[in-house]
Coordinates of C-alpha atoms in Angstrom, one line a residue:
M476 CA 61.4 0.0 21.7
F477 CA 65.1 0.9 22.1
H478 CA 65.7 3.3 25.0
T479 CA 68.9 5.4 25.4
Q480 CA 69.3 8.1 28.0
S481 CA 71.8 10.8 27.3
D482 CA 70.4 13.7 29.4
V483 CA 72.3 14.3 32.6
V484 CA 71.8 16.7 35.5
F485 CA 75.1 17.0 37.3
I486 CA 76.5 18.5 40.5
K487 CA 80.2 19.0 40.7
G488 CA 82.2 19.7 43.8
L489 CA 79.4 19.7 46.4
K490 CA 81.1 20.4 49.8
V491 CA 79.8 18.6 52.8
E492 CA 81.2 18.4 56.3
A493 CA 80.4 15.0 57.8
V494 CA 81.6 12.3 60.2
I495 CA 83.4 9.8 58.1
G496 CA 86.2 7.3 59.0
V497 CA 87.1 4.2 60.9
Y498 CA 89.5 5.6 63.5
E499 CA 88.2 6.8 66.9
W500 CA 89.5 10.4 66.3
E501 CA 87.7 10.5 63.0
R502 CA 84.4 9.6 64.7
A503 CA 84.8 12.6 67.0
I504 CA 85.1 15.3 64.2
T505 CA 83.7 16.2 60.9
Q506 CA 85.8 16.1 57.7
P507 CA 85.2 17.8 54.3
L508 CA 83.9 15.7 51.5
L509 CA 83.7 16.7 47.9
I510 CA 80.9 15.1 46.0
D511 CA 80.2 14.9 42.3
I512 CA 76.8 13.6 41.1
A513 CA 75.5 12.7 37.6
L514 CA 71.9 11.8 37.4
E515 CA 70.7 10.4 34.1
T516 CA 67.2 11.6 33.5
D517 CA 64.9 12.8 30.8
I518 CA 65.0 16.6 30.7
S519 CA 62.9 17.0 27.5
R520 CA 59.8 18.2 29.3
A521 CA 61.8 21.0 31.1
A522 CA 63.6 21.8 27.9
K523 CA 60.3 22.4 26.1
S524 CA 58.4 24.1 28.9
D525 CA 61.1 26.3 30.5
D526 CA 59.3 25.6 33.8
V527 CA 61.2 24.7 36.9
T528 CA 58.5 22.3 38.0
D529 CA 59.3 20.1 35.0
A530 CA 63.0 19.9 36.0
L531 CA 65.0 17.7 38.4
N532 CA 65.6 20.1 41.2
Y533 CA 69.4 20.1 41.8
K534 CA 69.1 22.4 44.8
A535 CA 66.9 19.8 46.5
V536 CA 69.4 17.1 45.4
C537 CA 72.3 19.0 47.1
D538 CA 70.3 19.6 50.2
D539 CA 69.3 15.9 50.5
V540 CA 72.8 14.6 49.8
S541 CA 74.3 17.0 52.4
E542 CA 71.7 15.9 55.0
W543 CA 72.1 12.2 54.2
C544 CA 75.9 12.4 54.4
Q545 CA 75.7 14.1 57.8
A546 CA 73.1 11.7 59.1
I547 CA 74.7 8.4 57.9
K548 CA 78.0 8.9 59.8
A549 CA 79.6 6.1 57.7
K550 CA 82.9 4.6 58.5
L551 CA 83.7 3.8 54.8
L552 CA 83.3 6.0 51.8
E553 CA 82.1 2.9 50.0
H554 CA 79.2 2.5 52.4
L555 CA 78.3 6.2 52.2
A556 CA 78.4 6.2 48.4
G557 CA 76.1 3.1 48.2
Q558 CA 73.6 4.6 50.7
V559 CA 73.5 8.0 48.9
A560 CA 73.2 6.4 45.4
D561 CA 70.3 4.2 46.6
K562 CA 68.5 7.2 48.2
L563 CA 69.0 9.3 45.0
L564 CA 67.5 6.6 42.8
T565 CA 64.6 6.1 45.2
K566 CA 63.7 9.8 45.5
Y567 CA 64.5 11.3 42.1
A568 CA 63.3 10.3 38.6
S569 CA 66.7 9.0 37.4
H570 CA 67.7 6.0 35.4
K571 CA 71.3 5.9 36.5
V572 CA 73.4 7.8 39.0
T573 CA 77.2 8.1 39.0
L574 CA 78.5 9.4 42.3
S575 CA 82.0 10.2 43.5
I576 CA 82.9 11.1 47.0
A577 CA 86.4 12.4 47.8
K578 CA 88.2 13.1 51.1
P579 CA 90.6 15.9 50.3
T580 CA 92.3 15.9 53.6
A581 CA 92.7 12.2 54.2
I582 CA 96.2 11.7 52.6
Q583 CA 98.6 14.7 52.9
E584 CA 100.5 13.7 49.7
A585 CA 97.4 13.4 47.6
D586 CA 94.9 16.1 46.5
A587 CA 92.1 13.7 47.4
V588 CA 91.2 10.0 47.8
G589 CA 87.8 8.6 47.3
V590 CA 85.4 6.3 45.5
Q591 CA 83.2 6.5 42.4
I592 CA 80.2 4.3 41.9
T593 CA 77.5 3.9 39.3
R594 CA 74.1 2.5 40.1
H595 CA 71.0 1.8 37.9
A596 CA 67.3 2.1 38.8
A597 CA 65.4 -1.1 38.6
A598 CA 64.1 -1.7 35.1
S599 CA 60.4 -1.8 34.5
S600 CA 58.3 -2.3 31.4
D601 CA 57.7 0.7 29.1
E602 CA 56.8 3.0 32.0
P603 CA 58.5 6.3 32.3
A604 CA 61.5 6.2 34.7
V605 CA 60.0 7.0 38.1
N606 CA 61.2 5.3 41.3
H607 CA 58.0 3.9 42.8
A608 CA 59.3 2.0 45.9
D609 CA 62.2 1.7 48.2
N610 CA 62.9 -1.9 47.1
H611 CA 64.0 -1.2 43.5
Q612 CA 62.0 -4.2 42.1
S613 CA 59.8 -4.0 39.1
N614 CA 56.2 -3.3 39.8
D615 CA 53.4 -5.6 38.6
V616 CA 51.7 -4.2 35.5

């Protein structure tokens, strides 16, 4: 069966204060990060039921991403983005995540600098998209 996924739950402009950077002075302070997240997921159940328990909880996503960014204390945005994307795919029922993380105060002459990545959940047979394990490998049927 041909599967396409066009439903997206998104978060735009999540503000997080976190330790990020390679320089010693950056390791001693927190800096603002602006995070955009697009989680490709099936929202049809929530659309029919109008029940929050059938929806991907974007408040929980925001809380988790904030906590992870603060805990990881990455040197590179690339590392932070990869870690957060992997955690999102592991914890939430999503087929694909696109994540951008910007440092708005890093370069005075720029509004912001940052990275954007897209990661896909591991493909499995005709099962619904649910992340079953931390290792992103297909489960035996």
